mmCIF file of C-alpha atoms in Angstrom:
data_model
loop_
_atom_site.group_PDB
_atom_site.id
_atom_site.type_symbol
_atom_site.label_atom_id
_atom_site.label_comp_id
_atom_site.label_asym_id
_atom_site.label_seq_id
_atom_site.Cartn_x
_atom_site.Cartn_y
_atom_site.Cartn_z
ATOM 1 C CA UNK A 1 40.330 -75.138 67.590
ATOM 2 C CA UNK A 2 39.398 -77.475 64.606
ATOM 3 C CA UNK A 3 41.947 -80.594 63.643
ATOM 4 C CA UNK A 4 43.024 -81.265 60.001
ATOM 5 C CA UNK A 5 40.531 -83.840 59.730
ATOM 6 C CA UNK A 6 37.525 -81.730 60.987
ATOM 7 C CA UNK A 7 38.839 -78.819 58.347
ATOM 8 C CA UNK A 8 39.047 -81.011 55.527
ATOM 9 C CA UNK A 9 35.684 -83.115 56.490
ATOM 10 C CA UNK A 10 34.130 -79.215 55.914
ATOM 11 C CA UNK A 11 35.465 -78.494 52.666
ATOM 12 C CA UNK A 12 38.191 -76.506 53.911
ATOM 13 C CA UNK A 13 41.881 -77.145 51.698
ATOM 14 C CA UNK A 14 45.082 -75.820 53.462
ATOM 15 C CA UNK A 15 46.535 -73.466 51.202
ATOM 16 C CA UNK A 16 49.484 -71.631 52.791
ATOM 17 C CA UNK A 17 51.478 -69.828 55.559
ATOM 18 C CA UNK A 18 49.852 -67.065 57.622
ATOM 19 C CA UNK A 19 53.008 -65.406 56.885
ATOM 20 C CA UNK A 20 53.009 -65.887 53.511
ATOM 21 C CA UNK A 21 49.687 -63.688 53.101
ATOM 22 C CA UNK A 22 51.027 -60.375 51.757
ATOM 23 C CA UNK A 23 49.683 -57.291 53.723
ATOM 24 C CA UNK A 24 49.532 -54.589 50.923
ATOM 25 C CA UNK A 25 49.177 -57.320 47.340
ATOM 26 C CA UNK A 26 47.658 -60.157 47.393
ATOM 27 C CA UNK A 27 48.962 -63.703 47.656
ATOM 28 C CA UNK A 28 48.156 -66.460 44.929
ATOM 29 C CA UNK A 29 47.076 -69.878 46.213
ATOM 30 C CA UNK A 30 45.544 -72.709 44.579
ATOM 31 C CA UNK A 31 41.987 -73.706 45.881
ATOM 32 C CA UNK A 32 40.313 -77.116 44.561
ATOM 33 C CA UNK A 33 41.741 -76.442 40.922
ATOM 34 C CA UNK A 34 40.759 -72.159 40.973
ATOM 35 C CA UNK A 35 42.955 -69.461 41.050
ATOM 36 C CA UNK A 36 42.183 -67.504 44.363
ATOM 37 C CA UNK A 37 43.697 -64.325 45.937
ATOM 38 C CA UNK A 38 44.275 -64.128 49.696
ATOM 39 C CA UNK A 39 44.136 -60.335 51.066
ATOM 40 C CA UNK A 40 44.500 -59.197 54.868
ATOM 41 C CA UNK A 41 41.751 -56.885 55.717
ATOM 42 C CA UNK A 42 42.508 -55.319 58.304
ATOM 43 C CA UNK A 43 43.055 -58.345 60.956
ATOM 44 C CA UNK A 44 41.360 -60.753 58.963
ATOM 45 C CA UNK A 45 42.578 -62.727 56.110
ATOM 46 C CA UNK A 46 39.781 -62.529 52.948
ATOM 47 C CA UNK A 47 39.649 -65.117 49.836
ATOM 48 C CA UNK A 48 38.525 -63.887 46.109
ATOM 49 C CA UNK A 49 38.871 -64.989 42.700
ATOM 50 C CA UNK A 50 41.436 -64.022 40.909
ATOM 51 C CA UNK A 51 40.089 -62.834 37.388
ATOM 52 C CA UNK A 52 38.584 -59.845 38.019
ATOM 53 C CA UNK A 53 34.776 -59.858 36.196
ATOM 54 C CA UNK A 54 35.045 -56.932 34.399
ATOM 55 C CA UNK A 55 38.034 -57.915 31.378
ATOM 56 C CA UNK A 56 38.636 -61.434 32.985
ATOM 57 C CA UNK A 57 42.426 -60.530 33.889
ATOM 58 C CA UNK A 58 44.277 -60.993 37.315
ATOM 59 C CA UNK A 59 44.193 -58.769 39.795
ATOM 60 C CA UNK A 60 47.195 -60.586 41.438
ATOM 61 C CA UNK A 61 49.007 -57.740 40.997
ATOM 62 C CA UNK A 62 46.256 -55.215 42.849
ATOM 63 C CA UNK A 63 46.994 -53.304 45.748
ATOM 64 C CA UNK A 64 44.749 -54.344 48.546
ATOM 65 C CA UNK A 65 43.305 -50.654 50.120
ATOM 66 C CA UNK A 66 40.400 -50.056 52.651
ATOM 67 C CA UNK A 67 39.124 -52.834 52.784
ATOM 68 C CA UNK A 68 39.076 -53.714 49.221
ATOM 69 C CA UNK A 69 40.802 -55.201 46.413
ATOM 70 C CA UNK A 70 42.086 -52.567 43.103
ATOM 71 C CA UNK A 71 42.496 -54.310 39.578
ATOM 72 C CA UNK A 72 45.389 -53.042 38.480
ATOM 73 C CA UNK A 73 43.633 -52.792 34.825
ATOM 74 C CA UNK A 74 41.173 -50.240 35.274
ATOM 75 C CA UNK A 75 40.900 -49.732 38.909
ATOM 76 C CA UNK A 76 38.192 -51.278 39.792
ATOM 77 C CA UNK A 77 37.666 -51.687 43.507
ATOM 78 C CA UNK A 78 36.227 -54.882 44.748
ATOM 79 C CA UNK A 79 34.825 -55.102 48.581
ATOM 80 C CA UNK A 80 36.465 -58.167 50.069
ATOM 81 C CA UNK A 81 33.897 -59.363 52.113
ATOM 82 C CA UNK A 82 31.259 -59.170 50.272
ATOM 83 C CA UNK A 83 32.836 -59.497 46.789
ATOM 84 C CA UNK A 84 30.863 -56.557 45.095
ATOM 85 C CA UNK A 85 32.194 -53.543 42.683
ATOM 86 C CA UNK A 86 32.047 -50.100 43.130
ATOM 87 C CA UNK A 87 31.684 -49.693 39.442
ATOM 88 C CA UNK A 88 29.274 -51.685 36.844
ATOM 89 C CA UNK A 89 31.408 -54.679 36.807
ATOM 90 C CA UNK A 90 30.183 -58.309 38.446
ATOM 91 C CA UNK A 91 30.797 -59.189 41.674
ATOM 92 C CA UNK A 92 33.878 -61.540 42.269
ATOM 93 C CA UNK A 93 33.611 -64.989 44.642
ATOM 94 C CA UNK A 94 34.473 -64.503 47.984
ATOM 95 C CA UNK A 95 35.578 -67.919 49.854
ATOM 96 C CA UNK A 96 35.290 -68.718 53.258
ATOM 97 C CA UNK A 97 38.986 -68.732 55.345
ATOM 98 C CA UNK A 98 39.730 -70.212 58.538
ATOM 99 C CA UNK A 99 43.331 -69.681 60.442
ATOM 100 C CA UNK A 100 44.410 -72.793 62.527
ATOM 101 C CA UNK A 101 47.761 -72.767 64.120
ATOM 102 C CA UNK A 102 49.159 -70.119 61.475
ATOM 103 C CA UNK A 103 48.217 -72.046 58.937
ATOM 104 C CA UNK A 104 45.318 -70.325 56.274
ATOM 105 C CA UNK A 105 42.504 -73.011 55.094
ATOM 106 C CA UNK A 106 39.937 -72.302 52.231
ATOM 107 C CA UNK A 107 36.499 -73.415 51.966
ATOM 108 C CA UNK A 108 36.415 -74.366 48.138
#
């Protein structure tokens, strides 16, 4: 188990509540100035960019679905591990997420 200090000495920023992470839409946080979109995959908690690459508009309102984010724009799927599109579009950034104490930190 990592302390504060050891999270933040890594890059990590404490963004929110486990239980604030929304199971089926995402959940907006704030990571080092970027907008950034935490989804639970399955038992894990994932980090991605907001703007989806394809029209540069939020996905915040997506539905998160096997494993993978939906723009609610034009339905493009993004894989939240890896960040990659099923379709043409660029890949989003995935961040790195750590749970301590049910508390979600962000690698920014």
């Amino acid at each position: 188990m990592a302390t504060r200090e050891e999270l933040e000495a890594q890059g990590f920023e404490e963004v929110c509540g486990l239980d604030q992470v929304g199971k089926v839409m995402p959940t907006r946080v704030n990571v080092a100035g970027r907008s950034v979109l935490l989804c639970w995959d399955g038992e894990r908690v994932r980090a991605v960019d907001e703007l989806c690459p394809h029209k540069n508009r939020s996905m915040a309102y997506g539905v998160i679905f096997d494993g993978k984010i939906i723009c609610p724009h034009h339905q493009y799927a993004f894989d939240l591990e890896t960040g990659r599109c099923d379709h043409r579009a660029a890949p989003v950034n995935v961040y790195e997420v750590v749970v301590e104490e049910e508390r979600v930190w962000v690698r920014s």
